[in-house]
Amino acid sequence: MERFTGKSLLERVAIGRIYIYKKQEYLLEKRNIDDIEGEKKRFHEAREAAMKELQGLYDKALAEIGEEEAQIFEIHRMMLEDLDFIEGTESMIDGEKVNAEFAVSETGTTLSNLFASMEDAYMKERAIDVLDVTKRVVNRLAGVEDGGMHTKDPVIVVAEDLTPSETVQMDTNKILAFVTRKGSSNSHTAILARTMNIPALVKTDITLDDKYQGQEAVVDGTTGELYIKPSKELMDSMVEKKMEIDRKDNELKKLIGQESITADGRKVNLYANIGNVEDTKKVLENDAEGIGLFRSEFLYIGKNTFPTEEEQFRAYKAVLEKMEGKKVVIRTLDIGADKKADYFNLDQEENPALGYRAIRICLTQPDIFRTQLRALYRASAYGTLSIMFPMIIALEEVQEIKKIVQEVKEELQRENIPMGDVELGIMIETPAAALISDDLAKEVQFFSIGSNDLTQYTLAIDRQNEKLEKMCDTHHKAVLKLIRMTVENGHKEGIWVGICGELAGDTTLTEQFIHMGVDELSVSASRILNVRKAIRECV
Ligand code: PEP
Ligand code: MG
């Protein structure tokens, strides 16, 4: 038995086999080959593996999201049966004697350009799909991990570090726990682990040795330990611990259907944070009363190109419909810093957290912003939508946003597209916004406090920097003062104020937040019932 330790993010236990996840950067190269038939065989094997994967994704999406949303995987699968694609690739391998990776990539690019040049808007959009599907086959050929877990059974993922774009592409049904050598507890990957309600250890002293691949292991999130090849005694005690946690979960489940109300009758809106459509399932299972933060940037990262208006519309509509009229707060694109996508072509910056990100990108590249706003307003007809804007620092930004929003709405009205009533709000996650929240409150219908960034910018502590974690006092008086100030200023103007950062799920602060007058707490789905319990115990 071997034992490793790390910093635990969630007090749960996982038992299963290790999956060593190694990042691989694949650089496409052109190689000359002799065995033409062998290369064609490789191409067909990879094509078939990709089709199988797509079938699996279709089935999963159909079960979890719905027919309309699942359709895209079927379209991708059919593209791999397309004769132009197959024959184009084969004739390139034949004629130019090049490796299959190169032939697939070239054929895919040619077909994609063909689609892009078409007049019809639907066909134009398919250009992106062709590139997506081409990449899938190239990855299979090159044996590159693309976030897909190539395992049949659920596993304990052990990695150096995981970026949000890697985690977002993983099949969550196949992950029992995350164990990373790096990482901080405030990173977005940590937030995702909490959303998934699985144990996760960061800063773990394990090496990514292949000898651990497939070994039986236990992650004890209550102590921050990882055991590989555990002894029988240890395994027995872990099974017991896991059962105890399950018993506590069942106790908490009794709060499903109960109100989030204090003993003296104060109602708090208890909402959940999500990063994609599938997360909605956990939100409903845990009985959240709405969605307080949909991090829409997760629709953009882990992709090769911008999500289209149609793609975004489908995702927003799916969430709104699943929530059946309950409030859904969708945050506009908050890309930048650790949340990256290559196709944005963002420069390397000295201080990305203080850099060109979020609303700053949206206001300087309005086409990206308008596409998202169109998708949001089109979806608004299918539920109760609120839109909020991240990283605000100035009144002028809010005024500029409102101008663009008005133009988008008028455009949709001219197109006779139905829309619902949409509340507009902003995130208060910079000290600047908190300090001018009296003025900002006159412009919007709600505030949602992003305590993760508010803490980072107030304490000047990079939330990604693992070395500074010990110094990062999440209960710092300065942060709590800014929260109180924001609530008071919001209430003076009659608007509601919530918290959607990780602090909202910290039950040691629930009572204090309620006394400040916070109207809404939006937390990871796995924290909903814990926070409901804390609210009900407050006086
Ligand atoms: C925050 O900053 O608190 C927040 C909710 O946004 P994110 O964590 O996505 O930056
Ligand atoms: Mg933030």
Coordinates of C-alpha atoms and ligand atoms in Angstrom, one line a residue:
M1 CA 0.0 0.0 0.0
E2 CA 1.2 3.5 -0.8
R3 CA -0.1 6.7 0.8
F4 CA -0.1 10.3 -0.6
T5 CA -1.5 13.5 0.8
G6 CA -3.0 16.5 -0.7
K7 CA -5.4 19.3 0.0
S8 CA -9.0 18.1 0.0
L9 CA -11.8 20.1 -1.6
L10 CA -14.7 18.0 -0.5
E11 CA -15.3 15.6 2.4
R12 CA -16.3 12.5 0.5
V13 CA -14.7 9.2 -0.2
A14 CA -14.1 7.5 -3.5
I15 CA -13.1 3.9 -4.1
G16 CA -12.0 2.8 -7.6
R17 CA -9.1 2.4 -10.0
I18 CA -6.5 5.0 -10.9
Y19 CA -6.5 6.7 -14.4
I20 CA -3.3 8.6 -15.0
Y21 CA -4.3 11.6 -17.2
K22 CA -1.3 13.0 -19.1
K23 CA -1.7 16.1 -21.2
Q24 CA -0.5 15.7 -24.7
E25 CA 0.0 18.6 -27.0
Y26 CA -0.4 17.2 -30.5
L27 CA 1.4 19.1 -33.3
L28 CA 0.1 18.0 -36.6
E29 CA 2.9 16.8 -38.9
K30 CA 3.1 15.6 -42.4
R31 CA 4.9 12.3 -42.8
N32 CA 5.6 10.2 -45.8
I33 CA 4.5 6.6 -45.4
D34 CA 5.2 3.4 -47.3
D35 CA 2.4 1.2 -46.1
I36 CA -0.6 2.8 -47.8
E37 CA -3.1 0.1 -47.0
G38 CA -2.0 0.1 -43.4
E39 CA -2.4 3.8 -43.2
K40 CA -5.9 3.6 -44.7
K41 CA -6.7 0.9 -42.1
R42 CA -5.6 3.2 -39.3
F43 CA -7.9 5.9 -40.7
H44 CA -10.9 3.6 -40.8
E45 CA -10.2 2.3 -37.3
A46 CA -10.0 5.9 -35.9
R47 CA -13.1 6.9 -37.9
E48 CA -15.0 4.0 -36.4
A49 CA -13.8 4.7 -32.9
A50 CA -14.9 8.4 -33.3
M51 CA -18.3 7.3 -34.5
K52 CA -18.7 5.0 -31.5
E53 CA -17.8 7.9 -29.2
L54 CA -20.3 10.1 -31.0
Q55 CA -23.0 7.5 -30.6
G56 CA -22.2 7.4 -26.9
L57 CA -22.4 11.2 -26.6
Y58 CA -25.7 11.1 -28.5
D59 CA -27.2 8.6 -26.2
K60 CA -26.0 10.5 -23.1
A61 CA -27.3 13.8 -24.4
L62 CA -30.6 12.2 -25.4
A63 CA -31.1 10.8 -21.9
E64 CA -29.9 13.9 -20.0
I65 CA -30.8 16.9 -22.1
G66 CA -33.2 16.1 -24.9
E67 CA -33.7 15.1 -28.5
E68 CA -33.0 18.5 -30.0
E69 CA -29.7 19.0 -28.2
A70 CA -28.6 15.4 -28.9
Q71 CA -29.1 15.9 -32.6
I72 CA -25.7 17.6 -33.1
F73 CA -23.8 14.3 -32.2
E74 CA -25.9 12.5 -34.8
I75 CA -25.0 15.1 -37.4
H76 CA -21.3 14.7 -36.5
R77 CA -21.6 10.9 -36.7
M78 CA -23.2 11.1 -40.1
M79 CA -20.4 13.4 -41.3
L80 CA -17.9 10.6 -40.7
E81 CA -19.9 8.4 -43.1
D82 CA -19.9 11.1 -45.8
L83 CA -18.3 9.8 -48.9
D84 CA -16.5 13.1 -49.8
F85 CA -14.8 12.9 -46.4
I86 CA -13.9 9.2 -46.7
E87 CA -12.8 9.3 -50.3
G88 CA -11.0 12.6 -50.0
T89 CA -8.9 11.2 -47.2
E90 CA -8.2 7.9 -48.9
S91 CA -7.2 9.5 -52.2
M92 CA -4.8 11.8 -50.3
I93 CA -3.2 8.9 -48.6
D94 CA -3.0 7.1 -51.9
G95 CA -1.8 9.9 -54.1
E96 CA 0.5 11.8 -51.8
K97 CA 1.6 8.9 -49.6
V98 CA 1.0 10.9 -46.4
N99 CA 0.1 9.9 -42.9
A100 CA -3.6 9.6 -42.0
E101 CA -3.6 12.4 -39.5
F102 CA -2.4 14.9 -42.2
A103 CA -4.8 13.5 -44.8
V104 CA -7.8 13.7 -42.5
S105 CA -6.9 17.2 -41.4
E106 CA -6.5 18.5 -44.9
T107 CA -9.6 16.9 -46.2
G108 CA -11.6 18.3 -43.2
T109 CA -10.3 21.8 -43.8
T110 CA -11.2 21.7 -47.5
L111 CA -14.7 20.5 -46.7
S112 CA -15.1 23.0 -44.0
N113 CA -14.1 25.9 -46.3
L114 CA -16.6 24.6 -48.8
F115 CA -19.4 24.8 -46.2
A116 CA -18.2 28.2 -45.0
S117 CA -18.5 29.6 -48.6
M118 CA -22.2 28.6 -48.9
E119 CA -25.0 31.1 -48.9
D120 CA -27.4 29.1 -46.8
A121 CA -26.9 30.0 -43.1
Y122 CA -27.5 26.4 -41.9
M123 CA -24.9 25.0 -44.2
K124 CA -22.5 27.8 -43.3
E125 CA -22.7 26.7 -39.6
R126 CA -21.8 23.2 -40.6
A127 CA -18.2 24.4 -41.4
I128 CA -17.5 24.4 -37.6
D129 CA -18.9 21.0 -37.2
V130 CA -16.7 19.6 -39.9
L131 CA -13.6 20.9 -38.1
D132 CA -14.8 19.6 -34.8
V133 CA -15.4 16.1 -36.2
T134 CA -12.0 16.2 -38.0
K135 CA -10.2 17.0 -34.8
R136 CA -11.9 14.0 -33.1
V137 CA -10.6 11.6 -35.7
V138 CA -7.1 13.2 -35.7
N139 CA -7.0 12.8 -31.9
R140 CA -8.0 9.2 -32.1
L141 CA -5.3 8.6 -34.7
A142 CA -2.6 10.4 -32.6
G143 CA -3.8 8.8 -29.4
V144 CA -4.3 12.3 -27.9
E145 CA -6.3 12.7 -24.7
D146 CA -8.9 15.3 -25.6
G147 CA -10.6 15.4 -22.3
G148 CA -12.5 12.2 -23.3
M149 CA -11.9 9.5 -20.7
H150 CA -11.0 6.4 -22.7
T151 CA -12.2 4.0 -20.0
K152 CA -15.3 1.9 -19.6
D153 CA -15.7 2.1 -15.9
P154 CA -15.6 5.2 -13.6
V155 CA -12.1 6.1 -12.4
I156 CA -10.1 8.2 -10.0
V157 CA -8.4 10.7 -12.3
V158 CA -4.8 11.6 -11.4
A159 CA -3.2 14.5 -13.3
E160 CA -0.5 17.1 -13.0
D161 CA -3.2 19.8 -13.2
L162 CA -6.4 20.2 -15.0
T163 CA -7.5 23.3 -16.9
P164 CA -11.2 24.2 -17.0
S165 CA -11.3 23.3 -20.7
E166 CA -10.0 19.8 -19.9
T167 CA -12.4 19.2 -17.1
V168 CA -15.4 20.5 -19.0
Q169 CA -14.8 18.0 -21.8
M170 CA -14.6 15.0 -19.5
D171 CA -17.4 12.6 -19.2
T172 CA -18.5 13.3 -15.6
N173 CA -20.2 9.9 -15.3
K174 CA -16.7 8.3 -15.6
I175 CA -15.1 10.3 -12.8
L176 CA -15.1 9.2 -9.2
A177 CA -12.5 11.7 -7.9
F178 CA -9.9 14.2 -9.1
V179 CA -6.3 14.1 -7.7
T180 CA -3.9 16.7 -9.0
R181 CA -0.3 17.5 -8.2
K182 CA -0.9 21.2 -8.6
G183 CA -4.0 23.4 -8.4
S184 CA -5.6 25.7 -5.8
S185 CA -8.9 25.3 -4.0
N186 CA -10.3 28.5 -5.6
S187 CA -9.5 27.5 -9.2
H188 CA -12.3 26.9 -11.6
T189 CA -11.4 23.2 -11.7
A190 CA -12.0 23.1 -8.0
I191 CA -15.3 24.7 -8.5
L192 CA -16.2 22.0 -11.1
A193 CA -15.3 19.3 -8.7
R194 CA -17.6 20.8 -6.1
T195 CA -20.4 21.0 -8.7
M196 CA -19.9 17.3 -9.5
N197 CA -19.9 16.5 -5.7
I198 CA -16.9 14.2 -5.9
P199 CA -13.8 14.2 -3.7
A200 CA -10.8 16.1 -5.1
L201 CA -7.3 16.5 -3.8
V202 CA -5.0 19.3 -5.1
K203 CA -1.3 19.7 -4.4
T204 CA -0.9 16.0 -3.9
D205 CA 2.6 14.5 -3.5
I206 CA 2.1 11.7 -6.1
T207 CA 4.2 11.2 -9.2
L208 CA 2.4 10.5 -12.5
D209 CA 4.0 7.1 -12.8
D210 CA 2.5 4.7 -15.3
K211 CA 2.9 1.9 -12.7
Y212 CA -0.2 3.4 -10.9
Q213 CA -2.3 3.1 -14.0
G214 CA -5.4 0.9 -13.3
Q215 CA -4.4 0.3 -9.6
E216 CA -7.1 0.0 -7.0
A217 CA -7.2 3.1 -4.8
V218 CA -9.1 5.1 -2.3
V219 CA -9.4 8.9 -2.0
D220 CA -10.3 10.0 1.5
G221 CA -11.6 13.5 1.1
T222 CA -12.1 13.8 4.9
T223 CA -8.4 13.7 5.5
G224 CA -6.9 14.6 2.1
E225 CA -5.3 11.1 1.7
L226 CA -4.9 8.9 -1.4
Y227 CA -4.1 5.2 -0.9
I228 CA -3.0 3.0 -3.7
K229 CA -3.4 -0.7 -3.3
P230 CA -5.0 -0.3 0.1
S231 CA -4.7 -3.0 2.7
K232 CA -7.8 -5.0 3.5
E233 CA -8.2 -3.3 6.9
L234 CA -7.9 0.2 5.4
M235 CA -10.4 -0.7 2.6
D236 CA -12.9 -2.0 5.2
S237 CA -12.6 1.2 7.2
M238 CA -13.0 3.3 4.1
V239 CA -16.1 1.4 3.0
E240 CA -17.5 2.1 6.5
K241 CA -16.6 5.8 6.2
K242 CA -18.3 6.0 2.8
M243 CA -21.4 4.5 4.2
E244 CA -21.4 7.0 7.1
I245 CA -21.2 9.8 4.5
D246 CA -24.1 8.3 2.6
R247 CA -26.1 8.1 5.8
K248 CA -25.5 11.8 6.4
D249 CA -26.5 12.5 2.7
N250 CA -29.8 10.7 3.3
E251 CA -30.4 12.8 6.4
L252 CA -29.9 15.9 4.4
K253 CA -32.2 14.6 1.7
K254 CA -35.1 15.0 4.2
L255 CA -34.7 18.8 3.5
I256 CA -35.8 18.3 -0.1
G257 CA -39.1 20.1 -0.6
Q258 CA -38.6 22.2 2.6
E259 CA -38.4 25.9 2.5
S260 CA -35.1 27.8 2.8
I261 CA -36.4 29.9 5.7
T262 CA -34.9 31.0 9.0
A263 CA -36.5 30.0 12.3
D264 CA -37.8 33.6 12.6
G265 CA -39.4 33.4 9.1
R266 CA -36.9 35.1 6.8
K267 CA -36.9 33.6 3.4
V268 CA -33.6 33.3 1.5
N269 CA -33.5 32.4 -2.2
L270 CA -31.3 29.3 -2.4
Y271 CA -30.0 28.9 -6.0
A272 CA -27.3 26.8 -7.7
N273 CA -24.3 27.5 -9.9
I274 CA -23.9 25.6 -13.1
G275 CA -21.4 25.5 -16.0
N276 CA -23.4 23.5 -18.6
V277 CA -26.8 22.2 -19.4
E278 CA -26.1 18.8 -17.8
D279 CA -25.4 20.4 -14.4
T280 CA -29.1 21.2 -14.3
K281 CA -29.9 17.6 -13.4
K282 CA -28.0 17.9 -10.1
V283 CA -29.6 21.3 -9.4
L284 CA -33.0 19.7 -9.7
E285 CA -32.0 16.6 -7.7
N286 CA -30.8 18.8 -4.9
D287 CA -34.0 20.9 -5.0
A288 CA -32.4 24.3 -5.7
E289 CA -35.0 27.1 -6.1
G290 CA -33.4 28.5 -9.2
I291 CA -30.0 29.0 -10.9
G292 CA -28.1 32.0 -9.6
L293 CA -25.1 31.7 -11.9
F294 CA -24.7 29.9 -15.2
R295 CA -21.1 30.4 -16.2
S296 CA -21.8 30.7 -19.9
E297 CA -18.1 30.8 -20.8
F298 CA -18.0 27.0 -20.4
L299 CA -19.9 26.9 -23.7
Y300 CA -16.9 28.6 -25.3
I301 CA -14.0 26.8 -23.8
G302 CA -12.8 23.4 -24.8
K303 CA -13.9 24.1 -28.4
N304 CA -12.2 24.9 -31.6
T305 CA -14.4 27.8 -32.6
F306 CA -17.0 30.2 -31.3
P307 CA -20.3 28.6 -30.4
T308 CA -22.9 29.8 -32.8
E309 CA -26.0 31.8 -31.9
E310 CA -28.1 28.7 -32.6
E311 CA -25.9 26.5 -30.4
Q312 CA -26.0 28.9 -27.5
F313 CA -29.8 29.4 -27.9
R314 CA -30.3 25.7 -27.6
A315 CA -28.2 25.5 -24.5
Y316 CA -29.9 28.4 -22.7
K317 CA -33.4 27.3 -23.8
A318 CA -32.7 23.8 -22.5
V319 CA -31.7 25.1 -19.1
L320 CA -34.7 27.4 -18.9
E321 CA -37.1 24.7 -19.9
K322 CA -35.7 22.2 -17.4
M323 CA -36.1 24.8 -14.7
E324 CA -39.8 25.1 -15.5
G325 CA -40.2 28.8 -14.8
K326 CA -37.8 29.1 -11.8
K327 CA -35.4 31.9 -12.1
V328 CA -32.2 31.3 -14.2
V329 CA -29.4 33.9 -14.0
I330 CA -27.1 33.5 -17.0
R331 CA -23.8 35.4 -16.8
T332 CA -22.4 36.6 -20.1
L333 CA -19.1 35.5 -21.3
D334 CA -16.4 35.7 -18.6
I335 CA -13.4 34.5 -20.6
G336 CA -9.8 35.3 -19.8
A337 CA -7.3 34.6 -17.0
D338 CA -7.5 30.8 -16.4
K339 CA -10.5 30.3 -18.7
K340 CA -9.1 30.3 -22.2
A341 CA -10.0 29.2 -25.7
D342 CA -7.3 29.4 -28.4
Y343 CA -9.6 30.8 -31.1
F344 CA -10.0 34.0 -29.1
N345 CA -6.3 34.7 -29.9
L346 CA -5.7 36.4 -26.6
D347 CA -2.2 37.7 -26.1
Q348 CA 0.0 36.3 -23.3
E349 CA -0.3 38.9 -20.6
E350 CA 1.9 39.7 -17.5
N351 CA -1.2 39.8 -15.3
P352 CA -4.1 38.0 -16.9
A353 CA -6.4 38.3 -13.9
L354 CA -6.0 42.1 -14.3
G355 CA -6.1 41.9 -18.0
Y356 CA -8.2 41.8 -21.1
R357 CA -11.1 39.6 -20.0
A358 CA -14.8 39.2 -19.6
I359 CA -16.9 42.3 -20.2
R360 CA -13.8 44.1 -21.5
I361 CA -13.6 41.7 -24.4
C362 CA -17.4 41.9 -25.0
L363 CA -17.4 45.7 -25.1
T364 CA -14.4 45.8 -27.5
Q365 CA -15.5 42.9 -29.7
P366 CA -19.3 43.7 -29.8
D367 CA -20.0 41.0 -32.5
I368 CA -19.2 38.3 -30.0
F369 CA -21.3 40.0 -27.4
R370 CA -24.3 40.6 -29.7
T371 CA -24.3 36.9 -30.8
Q372 CA -24.6 35.9 -27.1
L373 CA -27.2 38.5 -26.3
R374 CA -29.3 37.4 -29.3
A375 CA -29.2 33.8 -28.2
L376 CA -30.1 34.8 -24.6
Y377 CA -33.1 37.0 -25.6
R378 CA -34.3 34.4 -28.0
A379 CA -34.2 31.8 -25.2
S380 CA -35.9 34.2 -22.8
A381 CA -39.3 33.2 -24.2
Y382 CA -38.9 29.8 -22.6
G383 CA -38.6 30.6 -18.9
T384 CA -37.6 33.2 -16.4
L385 CA -34.3 34.6 -17.5
S386 CA -32.0 37.1 -15.8
I387 CA -28.8 38.2 -17.4
M388 CA -25.8 39.4 -15.5
F389 CA -22.5 41.0 -16.6
P390 CA -19.1 40.1 -15.0
M391 CA -16.1 42.1 -14.0
I392 CA -17.8 45.5 -13.9
I393 CA -15.7 48.5 -12.7
A394 CA -17.6 51.5 -14.0
L395 CA -21.0 53.1 -14.5
E396 CA -20.2 53.8 -18.1
E397 CA -19.7 50.1 -18.8
V398 CA -23.2 49.4 -17.6
Q399 CA -24.6 52.2 -19.7
E400 CA -22.8 50.9 -22.8
I401 CA -24.1 47.4 -22.1
K402 CA -27.7 48.6 -21.8
K403 CA -27.4 50.5 -25.1
I404 CA -26.2 47.3 -26.9
V405 CA -28.9 45.2 -25.1
Q406 CA -31.6 47.7 -26.3
E407 CA -30.3 47.5 -29.9
V408 CA -30.3 43.7 -29.8
K409 CA -33.9 43.6 -28.5
E410 CA -35.1 46.0 -31.2
E411 CA -33.4 43.9 -33.8
L412 CA -35.2 40.8 -32.5
Q413 CA -38.5 42.6 -32.3
R414 CA -38.2 43.6 -36.0
E415 CA -37.7 39.9 -36.7
N416 CA -40.9 39.1 -34.7
I417 CA -39.0 36.8 -32.4
P418 CA -40.8 36.3 -29.1
M419 CA -39.0 37.4 -25.9
G420 CA -39.8 37.2 -22.2
D421 CA -39.2 39.9 -19.5
V422 CA -35.6 39.8 -18.7
E423 CA -34.0 41.2 -15.5
L424 CA -30.6 42.8 -16.0
G425 CA -28.0 42.7 -13.2
I426 CA -24.3 42.9 -12.7
M427 CA -21.7 41.0 -10.7
I428 CA -20.0 42.9 -7.9
E429 CA -16.6 41.2 -7.9
T430 CA -14.2 44.1 -8.0
P431 CA -13.6 46.5 -5.1
A432 CA -14.4 49.4 -7.5
A433 CA -17.9 48.0 -8.2
A434 CA -18.5 47.5 -4.5
L435 CA -17.4 51.0 -3.7
I436 CA -19.6 52.6 -6.3
S437 CA -22.5 50.2 -5.8
D438 CA -24.7 53.1 -4.7
D439 CA -24.5 54.5 -8.2
L440 CA -24.5 51.1 -10.0
A441 CA -27.7 50.1 -8.1
K442 CA -29.6 52.9 -10.0
E443 CA -28.8 51.2 -13.3
V444 CA -29.7 47.6 -12.8
Q445 CA -32.3 45.3 -11.2
F446 CA -30.0 43.1 -9.1
F447 CA -26.5 42.6 -7.9
S448 CA -24.7 39.2 -7.5
I449 CA -21.5 39.3 -5.5
G450 CA -18.7 37.3 -6.9
S451 CA -16.8 36.7 -3.7
N452 CA -14.0 34.7 -5.5
D453 CA -12.8 37.6 -7.5
L454 CA -13.8 40.2 -4.9
T455 CA -11.5 38.4 -2.5
Q456 CA -8.7 38.1 -5.1
Y457 CA -8.8 41.8 -6.0
T458 CA -9.4 43.1 -2.5
L459 CA -6.5 41.1 -0.9
A460 CA -4.3 41.3 -4.0
I461 CA -4.0 37.5 -3.8
D462 CA -4.0 35.6 -7.1
R463 CA -6.7 32.9 -6.7
Q464 CA -4.7 30.6 -8.9
N465 CA -1.5 30.9 -6.9
E466 CA -1.2 27.8 -4.7
K467 CA 1.7 29.4 -2.7
L468 CA -0.5 32.2 -1.4
E469 CA -3.4 30.0 -0.4
K470 CA -2.5 29.9 3.3
M471 CA -2.5 33.8 3.3
C472 CA -5.9 33.9 1.6
D473 CA -8.3 34.6 4.5
T474 CA -11.6 34.1 2.9
H475 CA -13.3 35.6 5.9
H476 CA -11.2 38.8 5.7
K477 CA -12.9 41.7 7.3
A478 CA -12.3 43.9 4.2
V479 CA -14.2 41.5 2.0
L480 CA -17.1 41.2 4.4
K481 CA -17.3 45.0 4.7
L482 CA -17.5 45.3 0.9
I483 CA -20.3 42.7 0.9
R484 CA -22.2 44.5 3.6
M485 CA -21.8 47.8 1.8
T486 CA -23.0 46.3 -1.5
V487 CA -26.1 44.8 0.2
E488 CA -27.0 48.1 1.9
N489 CA -26.5 50.1 -1.3
G490 CA -28.6 47.6 -3.4
H491 CA -31.4 47.7 -0.9
K492 CA -31.5 51.5 -0.8
E493 CA -32.4 51.4 -4.4
G494 CA -34.8 48.5 -3.9
I495 CA -32.9 45.8 -5.8
W496 CA -32.1 42.3 -4.7
V497 CA -28.6 41.3 -3.8
G498 CA -27.2 37.8 -3.8
I499 CA -23.8 36.1 -3.5
C500 CA -22.7 33.6 -6.1
G501 CA -19.0 33.1 -5.2
E502 CA -17.9 30.1 -3.2
L503 CA -18.4 32.0 0.0
A504 CA -22.1 31.6 -0.5
G505 CA -21.8 27.9 0.3
D506 CA -19.7 28.5 3.5
T507 CA -22.1 27.6 6.2
T508 CA -20.0 29.2 8.9
L509 CA -21.0 32.5 7.3
T510 CA -24.7 31.8 6.5
E511 CA -26.0 33.5 9.7
Q512 CA -23.8 36.6 9.1
F513 CA -25.0 36.9 5.5
I514 CA -28.6 36.6 6.6
H515 CA -28.1 39.3 9.2
M516 CA -26.6 41.6 6.5
G517 CA -29.8 41.1 4.5
V518 CA -28.5 39.0 1.6
D519 CA -31.5 38.0 -0.4
E520 CA -30.0 35.1 -2.4
L521 CA -27.3 32.5 -2.0
S522 CA -26.1 30.6 -5.1
V523 CA -23.9 27.6 -4.4
S524 CA -22.7 24.4 -6.0
A525 CA -25.5 21.9 -6.3
S526 CA -23.7 19.6 -3.8
R527 CA -24.0 22.4 -1.1
I528 CA -27.7 23.3 -1.5
L529 CA -29.0 21.1 1.2
N530 CA -26.2 21.9 3.6
V531 CA -26.9 25.6 3.2
R532 CA -30.7 25.0 3.5
K533 CA -30.0 23.3 6.8
A534 CA -27.8 26.2 8.0
I535 CA -30.5 28.8 6.9
R536 CA -33.2 26.8 8.8
E537 CA -31.0 26.8 11.9
C538 CA -30.5 30.6 11.8
V539 CA -32.4 32.9 14.1
Ligands
PEP1 C1 -16.7 35.0 -8.5 O1 -15.7 35.6 -8.9 O2 -17.0 34.9 -7.3 C2 -17.6 34.3 -9.4 C3 -18.7 33.8 -9.0 O3 -17.2 34.1 -10.7 P1 -16.0 33.1 -11.2 O4 -15.7 32.3 -10.0 O5 -16.5 32.4 -12.3 O6 -14.9 34.1 -11.5
MG2 MG -15.5 36.0 -11.1

